[in-house]
């Protein structure tokens, strides 16, 4: 293999390719002299268990009202419509460098583009619903291998604000042929729901709910989530159920691991209940079932007179600290 300095032929070929990409970066214009036109269609695919989970977990008495409130609250997250879309085309033959990028507001489930690009093999990576999500940002877009979604860092973070969708597709353009390519975008984040029954009328001043144990980032090119040793606490939002004895909290976040490491739970709820006398009870609920992308998990528990939580399901573990006193920084028990 030849190494070292380019000769004049290498230089001319490199300059020609550079000019070709620059000239063909405009969309929907007559540029047939510098590339091939092809159609690229993107479509959101909402594959979720939300209806099944709500219908099987929240069916008795006032739970039906909780299910209705959750459906309304989560509708903007588990949606089949993309507000915005971000497209990147990478040249597979040159270390997957970015060759074309475009962002649009589409407000639709399907979007088609007529594109002119030089004839070669590409990998296209697509993202949807990132513009209105201040918790998750996009980094490393210059190369396909480094394009990633990164969550805000911190000990405590807020929930994701949108349902995020991603896609990855390889395409090979052929000279002189009309071609149409299709890419399906799938959901990359998830939701948790904690429903607390206060049927004993426990006098509560405040409840703070957090979920933890989830991924903190997502590598778009290889569809792999990234995890850290001490994941942040995701602050759960209180959902108005219309019933004083049915409390509901929800988070939007990346999924958990698929398999536990050792005896550790896959993910947790950390709940602080402040009683009328000012004392605080800390309960940690431990989940053994994974939270997957596009899914929602409903966990139900009963609020006890001492402020502790008693899970309804025997598959959910719990540890309780009565009269909890705040110490130093929180460290995940994962």
CSV table of C-alpha atoms in Angstrom, one decimal:
chain,number,residue,atom,x,y,z
A,1,UNK,CA,0.0,0.0,0.0
A,2,UNK,CA,1.4,3.4,-1.0
A,3,UNK,CA,1.9,5.8,1.9
A,4,UNK,CA,3.4,9.3,2.3
A,5,UNK,CA,2.6,12.5,0.3
A,6,UNK,CA,-0.1,12.7,-2.3
A,7,UNK,CA,1.0,12.9,-5.9
A,8,UNK,CA,-0.7,15.3,-8.3
A,9,UNK,CA,-3.4,12.7,-9.3
A,10,UNK,CA,-4.4,12.2,-5.7
A,11,UNK,CA,-4.7,16.0,-5.2
A,12,UNK,CA,-6.8,16.5,-8.3
A,13,UNK,CA,-9.2,13.6,-7.3
A,14,UNK,CA,-9.5,15.0,-3.8
A,15,UNK,CA,-10.3,18.5,-5.1
A,16,UNK,CA,-12.9,17.1,-7.5
A,17,UNK,CA,-14.7,15.3,-4.8
A,18,UNK,CA,-14.7,18.3,-2.5
A,19,UNK,CA,-16.1,20.5,-5.2
A,20,UNK,CA,-18.7,17.9,-6.1
A,21,UNK,CA,-20.0,17.7,-2.5
A,22,UNK,CA,-20.1,21.5,-2.2
A,23,UNK,CA,-22.0,22.0,-5.4
A,24,UNK,CA,-24.6,19.3,-4.6
A,25,UNK,CA,-25.6,20.5,-1.1
A,26,UNK,CA,-28.7,22.3,-2.3
A,27,UNK,CA,-32.0,20.4,-2.1
A,28,UNK,CA,-34.8,20.3,-4.7
A,29,UNK,CA,-32.9,22.2,-7.4
A,30,UNK,CA,-31.9,21.2,-10.9
A,31,UNK,CA,-28.4,19.9,-10.2
A,32,UNK,CA,-28.3,16.8,-12.3
A,33,UNK,CA,-24.9,17.6,-13.7
A,34,UNK,CA,-23.1,17.1,-10.4
A,35,UNK,CA,-25.0,14.1,-8.8
A,36,UNK,CA,-27.9,11.8,-8.9
A,37,UNK,CA,-31.3,12.6,-7.7
A,38,UNK,CA,-33.0,10.2,-5.3
A,39,UNK,CA,-36.0,10.1,-2.9
A,40,UNK,CA,-35.5,9.7,0.8
A,41,UNK,CA,-38.5,9.0,3.0
A,42,UNK,CA,-38.5,9.1,6.8
A,43,UNK,CA,-41.4,7.6,8.9
A,44,UNK,CA,-42.0,7.6,12.7
A,45,UNK,CA,-42.8,4.1,14.1
A,46,UNK,CA,-44.4,4.3,17.6
A,47,UNK,CA,-44.0,0.9,19.0
A,48,UNK,CA,-45.0,1.1,22.7
A,49,UNK,CA,-46.8,-0.8,25.4
A,50,UNK,CA,-48.5,2.2,26.9
A,51,UNK,CA,-52.1,1.2,26.2
A,52,UNK,CA,-51.5,-2.4,27.4
A,53,UNK,CA,-49.7,-1.2,30.5
A,54,UNK,CA,-52.4,1.2,31.5
A,55,UNK,CA,-55.2,-1.2,30.8
A,56,UNK,CA,-53.7,-4.0,32.8
A,57,UNK,CA,-52.2,-2.1,35.7
A,58,UNK,CA,-54.9,0.6,36.3
A,59,UNK,CA,-58.3,-0.9,36.1
A,60,UNK,CA,-59.8,-1.0,39.6
A,61,UNK,CA,-62.0,1.9,41.0
A,62,UNK,CA,-60.3,5.2,40.9
A,63,UNK,CA,-57.3,3.7,39.0
A,64,UNK,CA,-59.3,4.3,35.9
A,65,UNK,CA,-59.1,8.1,36.5
A,66,UNK,CA,-55.4,7.8,37.0
A,67,UNK,CA,-55.1,6.0,33.7
A,68,UNK,CA,-57.0,8.8,31.9
A,69,UNK,CA,-54.8,11.4,33.5
A,70,UNK,CA,-51.6,9.6,32.5
A,71,UNK,CA,-52.9,9.1,28.9
A,72,UNK,CA,-53.4,12.8,28.6
A,73,UNK,CA,-50.0,13.7,30.2
A,74,UNK,CA,-48.0,11.2,28.1
A,75,UNK,CA,-49.7,11.9,24.8
A,76,UNK,CA,-47.1,14.4,23.8
A,77,UNK,CA,-44.3,12.0,24.6
A,78,UNK,CA,-45.6,8.8,23.1
A,79,UNK,CA,-46.6,10.4,19.8
A,80,UNK,CA,-46.5,9.3,16.2
A,81,UNK,CA,-45.8,12.8,15.0
A,82,UNK,CA,-42.4,14.5,14.7
A,83,UNK,CA,-42.2,18.2,15.4
A,84,UNK,CA,-38.7,18.4,14.0
A,85,UNK,CA,-36.3,16.2,12.1
A,86,UNK,CA,-32.5,16.3,11.8
A,87,UNK,CA,-30.8,14.4,9.0
A,88,UNK,CA,-27.1,13.6,8.5
A,89,UNK,CA,-25.5,11.8,5.5
A,90,UNK,CA,-22.1,10.2,6.0
A,91,UNK,CA,-19.7,9.0,3.3
A,92,UNK,CA,-19.0,5.3,4.2
A,93,UNK,CA,-15.9,5.2,2.0
A,94,UNK,CA,-14.1,8.1,3.7
A,95,UNK,CA,-14.1,7.2,7.4
A,96,UNK,CA,-17.8,8.1,7.7
A,97,UNK,CA,-17.3,11.9,7.5
A,98,UNK,CA,-20.4,14.1,7.4
A,99,UNK,CA,-21.3,15.0,3.8
A,100,UNK,CA,-24.8,16.6,4.1
A,101,UNK,CA,-26.8,17.8,7.0
A,102,UNK,CA,-30.3,19.3,7.3
A,103,UNK,CA,-32.8,20.2,10.0
A,104,UNK,CA,-36.5,20.9,9.5
A,105,UNK,CA,-39.8,21.4,11.4
A,106,UNK,CA,-42.2,19.0,9.8
A,107,UNK,CA,-45.1,18.3,12.3
A,108,UNK,CA,-45.9,15.1,10.5
A,109,UNK,CA,-45.3,11.3,10.8
A,110,UNK,CA,-43.9,10.9,7.3
A,111,UNK,CA,-41.5,13.2,5.5
A,112,UNK,CA,-40.0,12.8,2.0
A,113,UNK,CA,-37.1,14.6,0.4
A,114,UNK,CA,-35.7,14.8,-3.1
A,115,UNK,CA,-31.9,14.9,-2.8
A,116,UNK,CA,-29.0,15.4,-5.1
A,117,UNK,CA,-25.7,13.9,-3.9
A,118,UNK,CA,-22.7,12.4,-5.6
A,119,UNK,CA,-23.1,8.7,-6.5
A,120,UNK,CA,-21.6,6.5,-3.7
A,121,UNK,CA,-22.5,4.6,-0.5
A,122,UNK,CA,-23.9,6.6,2.4
A,123,UNK,CA,-25.1,6.0,6.0
A,124,UNK,CA,-27.9,8.3,7.0
A,125,UNK,CA,-28.6,9.0,10.6
A,126,UNK,CA,-31.9,10.7,11.6
A,127,UNK,CA,-33.2,12.3,14.8
A,128,UNK,CA,-36.6,13.6,15.6
A,129,UNK,CA,-38.1,15.8,18.4
A,130,UNK,CA,-34.9,17.3,19.8
A,131,UNK,CA,-35.6,21.0,19.3
A,132,UNK,CA,-37.9,21.3,22.3
A,133,UNK,CA,-35.9,19.0,24.6
A,134,UNK,CA,-33.6,21.0,26.8
A,135,UNK,CA,-32.5,18.0,28.8
A,136,UNK,CA,-30.9,16.1,25.8
A,137,UNK,CA,-28.5,17.5,23.3
A,138,UNK,CA,-26.7,16.2,20.1
A,139,UNK,CA,-22.9,15.9,20.0
A,140,UNK,CA,-20.3,14.5,17.7
A,141,UNK,CA,-22.1,15.0,14.4
A,142,UNK,CA,-19.0,15.3,12.2
A,143,UNK,CA,-18.7,11.5,12.0
A,144,UNK,CA,-21.3,8.8,12.1
A,145,UNK,CA,-19.4,6.9,14.8
A,146,UNK,CA,-19.5,9.8,17.2
A,147,UNK,CA,-23.0,11.1,16.7
A,148,UNK,CA,-24.7,10.7,20.1
A,149,UNK,CA,-27.5,11.9,22.3
A,150,UNK,CA,-26.2,13.2,25.7
A,151,UNK,CA,-28.3,13.9,28.7
A,152,UNK,CA,-27.6,16.8,31.1
A,153,UNK,CA,-25.3,15.9,33.9
A,154,UNK,CA,-25.9,16.5,37.5
A,155,UNK,CA,-27.0,14.8,40.8
A,156,UNK,CA,-30.6,15.6,40.0
A,157,UNK,CA,-32.1,16.3,36.6
A,158,UNK,CA,-35.5,16.9,35.2
A,159,UNK,CA,-37.4,14.5,32.9
A,160,UNK,CA,-36.9,14.5,29.1
A,161,UNK,CA,-39.4,16.9,27.5
A,162,UNK,CA,-40.1,15.1,24.3
A,163,UNK,CA,-40.3,11.6,22.9
A,164,UNK,CA,-37.0,11.2,21.0
A,165,UNK,CA,-36.8,9.0,17.8
A,166,UNK,CA,-33.8,7.9,15.9
A,167,UNK,CA,-33.0,5.9,12.7
A,168,UNK,CA,-29.9,4.5,10.9
A,169,UNK,CA,-29.9,3.4,7.3
A,170,UNK,CA,-27.3,2.5,4.7
A,171,UNK,CA,-27.9,3.3,1.1
A,172,UNK,CA,-26.0,2.8,-2.1
A,173,UNK,CA,-26.7,5.2,-4.9
A,174,UNK,CA,-26.5,3.9,-8.5
A,175,UNK,CA,-25.7,6.0,-11.4
A,176,UNK,CA,-28.5,6.6,-13.9
A,177,UNK,CA,-31.2,4.9,-11.8
A,178,UNK,CA,-34.3,6.3,-10.1
A,179,UNK,CA,-34.0,5.2,-6.4
A,180,UNK,CA,-36.2,5.6,-3.3
A,181,UNK,CA,-34.9,4.8,0.2
A,182,UNK,CA,-36.9,4.5,3.4
A,183,UNK,CA,-35.9,4.9,7.0
A,184,UNK,CA,-38.0,4.1,10.1
A,185,UNK,CA,-37.4,6.1,13.2
A,186,UNK,CA,-37.9,4.4,16.6
A,187,UNK,CA,-38.3,5.8,20.1
A,188,UNK,CA,-35.1,6.1,22.1
A,189,UNK,CA,-36.5,7.1,25.6
A,190,UNK,CA,-39.1,5.7,28.0
A,191,UNK,CA,-41.4,6.5,30.9
A,192,UNK,CA,-41.9,5.4,34.5
A,193,UNK,CA,-45.1,5.9,36.6
A,194,UNK,CA,-45.5,5.6,40.3
A,195,UNK,CA,-49.0,5.4,41.7
A,196,UNK,CA,-49.5,5.8,45.4
A,197,UNK,CA,-52.7,4.9,47.2
A,198,UNK,CA,-53.3,7.0,50.3
A,199,UNK,CA,-56.5,5.2,51.3
A,200,UNK,CA,-55.6,5.6,55.0
A,201,UNK,CA,-55.7,9.3,54.8
A,202,UNK,CA,-52.0,9.8,55.9
A,203,UNK,CA,-51.4,13.5,56.6
A,204,UNK,CA,-48.6,14.4,54.2
A,205,UNK,CA,-46.9,17.8,53.8
A,206,UNK,CA,-44.8,16.9,50.8
A,207,UNK,CA,-43.7,14.0,48.6
A,208,UNK,CA,-40.6,14.1,46.4
A,209,UNK,CA,-40.2,11.2,44.0
A,210,UNK,CA,-37.1,10.4,41.9
A,211,UNK,CA,-36.2,7.5,39.6
A,212,UNK,CA,-32.7,6.3,38.9
A,213,UNK,CA,-30.7,3.6,37.2
A,214,UNK,CA,-31.1,4.7,33.6
A,215,UNK,CA,-28.8,5.4,30.6
A,216,UNK,CA,-27.3,8.8,30.3
A,217,UNK,CA,-26.6,8.8,26.6
A,218,UNK,CA,-27.3,7.0,23.3
A,219,UNK,CA,-24.8,6.4,20.4
A,220,UNK,CA,-27.0,6.8,17.3
A,221,UNK,CA,-24.8,4.9,14.8
A,222,UNK,CA,-24.7,1.6,16.7
A,223,UNK,CA,-27.8,2.0,18.8
A,224,UNK,CA,-26.0,1.5,22.1
A,225,UNK,CA,-26.9,3.2,25.4
A,226,UNK,CA,-24.2,4.5,27.7
A,227,UNK,CA,-24.3,4.2,31.5
A,228,UNK,CA,-22.4,5.7,34.4
A,229,UNK,CA,-21.6,4.2,37.8
A,230,UNK,CA,-23.7,6.8,39.7
A,231,UNK,CA,-26.6,7.7,37.5
A,232,UNK,CA,-28.5,10.9,38.3
A,233,UNK,CA,-31.8,11.1,40.0
A,234,UNK,CA,-34.6,12.0,37.5
A,235,UNK,CA,-37.2,14.2,39.2
A,236,UNK,CA,-40.7,12.8,38.8
A,237,UNK,CA,-43.5,15.2,37.9
A,238,UNK,CA,-46.7,15.0,39.9
A,239,UNK,CA,-49.8,14.2,37.8
A,240,UNK,CA,-53.2,15.5,38.9
A,241,UNK,CA,-55.5,12.5,39.1
A,242,UNK,CA,-58.6,14.2,40.3
A,243,UNK,CA,-58.6,12.0,43.4
A,244,UNK,CA,-57.0,13.0,46.7
A,245,UNK,CA,-56.3,9.4,47.7
A,246,UNK,CA,-54.6,8.5,44.4
A,247,UNK,CA,-51.2,10.2,43.9
A,248,UNK,CA,-49.3,9.8,40.7
A,249,UNK,CA,-45.7,10.7,39.6
A,250,UNK,CA,-44.0,10.2,36.2
A,251,UNK,CA,-40.6,10.5,34.7
A,252,UNK,CA,-39.3,10.5,31.1
A,253,UNK,CA,-35.8,9.2,30.7
A,254,UNK,CA,-33.6,6.8,28.8
A,255,UNK,CA,-34.1,3.0,29.3
A,256,UNK,CA,-32.5,0.9,32.1
A,257,UNK,CA,-30.0,-1.9,31.5
A,258,UNK,CA,-31.4,-5.1,30.1
A,259,UNK,CA,-29.7,-7.3,32.7
A,260,UNK,CA,-28.7,-6.6,36.3
A,261,UNK,CA,-25.1,-6.5,37.4
A,262,UNK,CA,-24.8,-9.0,40.3
A,263,UNK,CA,-27.6,-8.6,42.8
A,264,UNK,CA,-28.2,-5.0,42.1
A,265,UNK,CA,-31.7,-3.9,40.9
A,266,UNK,CA,-32.1,-2.7,37.4
A,267,UNK,CA,-33.6,0.7,38.4
A,268,UNK,CA,-35.2,2.3,41.5
A,269,UNK,CA,-37.6,4.8,42.9
A,270,UNK,CA,-36.3,7.0,45.7
A,271,UNK,CA,-39.2,8.6,47.6
A,272,UNK,CA,-39.1,11.1,50.4
A,273,UNK,CA,-42.4,11.6,52.3
A,274,UNK,CA,-42.6,14.5,54.7
A,275,UNK,CA,-45.3,13.9,57.4
A,276,UNK,CA,-47.3,16.5,59.2
A,277,UNK,CA,-44.9,16.5,62.2
A,278,UNK,CA,-42.0,17.4,59.9
A,279,UNK,CA,-40.4,14.0,59.9
A,280,UNK,CA,-39.2,12.5,56.7
A,281,UNK,CA,-39.5,8.8,55.6
A,282,UNK,CA,-37.3,7.6,52.8
A,283,UNK,CA,-38.4,4.6,50.8
A,284,UNK,CA,-36.4,3.0,48.0
A,285,UNK,CA,-38.3,0.7,45.6
A,286,UNK,CA,-36.2,-1.7,43.6
A,287,UNK,CA,-37.3,-3.0,40.2
A,288,UNK,CA,-36.0,-6.3,38.7
A,289,UNK,CA,-37.7,-5.9,35.3
A,290,UNK,CA,-35.9,-3.7,32.7
A,291,UNK,CA,-37.4,-0.5,31.3
A,292,UNK,CA,-36.9,-0.7,27.5
A,293,UNK,CA,-37.0,2.0,24.9
A,294,UNK,CA,-40.5,3.0,24.0
A,295,UNK,CA,-42.0,1.4,27.1
A,296,UNK,CA,-43.8,2.6,30.1
A,297,UNK,CA,-43.6,0.9,33.5
A,298,UNK,CA,-46.3,1.4,36.1
A,299,UNK,CA,-45.4,0.7,39.8
A,300,UNK,CA,-48.1,0.8,42.5
A,301,UNK,CA,-47.6,1.2,46.2
A,302,UNK,CA,-49.6,2.0,49.3
A,303,UNK,CA,-48.7,4.9,51.6
A,304,UNK,CA,-48.4,3.7,55.2
A,305,UNK,CA,-49.1,5.7,58.3
A,306,UNK,CA,-45.4,6.2,59.1
A,307,UNK,CA,-44.8,7.6,55.6
A,308,UNK,CA,-43.3,4.4,54.2
A,309,UNK,CA,-44.3,2.7,50.9
A,310,UNK,CA,-45.6,-0.8,50.6
A,311,UNK,CA,-45.3,-2.1,47.0
A,312,UNK,CA,-48.5,-3.8,45.6
A,313,UNK,CA,-46.4,-6.3,43.6
A,314,UNK,CA,-44.2,-8.8,45.5
A,315,UNK,CA,-41.7,-8.5,42.6
A,316,UNK,CA,-40.8,-4.9,43.8
A,317,UNK,CA,-38.3,-4.7,46.6
A,318,UNK,CA,-38.3,-2.0,49.2
A,319,UNK,CA,-36.1,-0.6,51.9
A,320,UNK,CA,-37.3,2.1,54.4
A,321,UNK,CA,-35.5,4.7,56.5
A,322,UNK,CA,-37.8,6.3,59.2
A,323,UNK,CA,-37.0,9.8,60.4
A,324,UNK,CA,-34.5,10.2,57.6
A,325,UNK,CA,-32.1,13.1,58.0
A,326,UNK,CA,-30.4,14.7,55.0
A,327,UNK,CA,-26.7,14.2,55.0
A,328,UNK,CA,-24.2,14.8,52.2
A,329,UNK,CA,-24.6,14.3,48.5
A,330,UNK,CA,-26.9,11.5,47.4
A,331,UNK,CA,-25.1,8.4,46.1
A,332,UNK,CA,-27.1,5.9,44.1
A,333,UNK,CA,-27.5,2.5,45.7
A,334,UNK,CA,-27.3,0.9,42.3
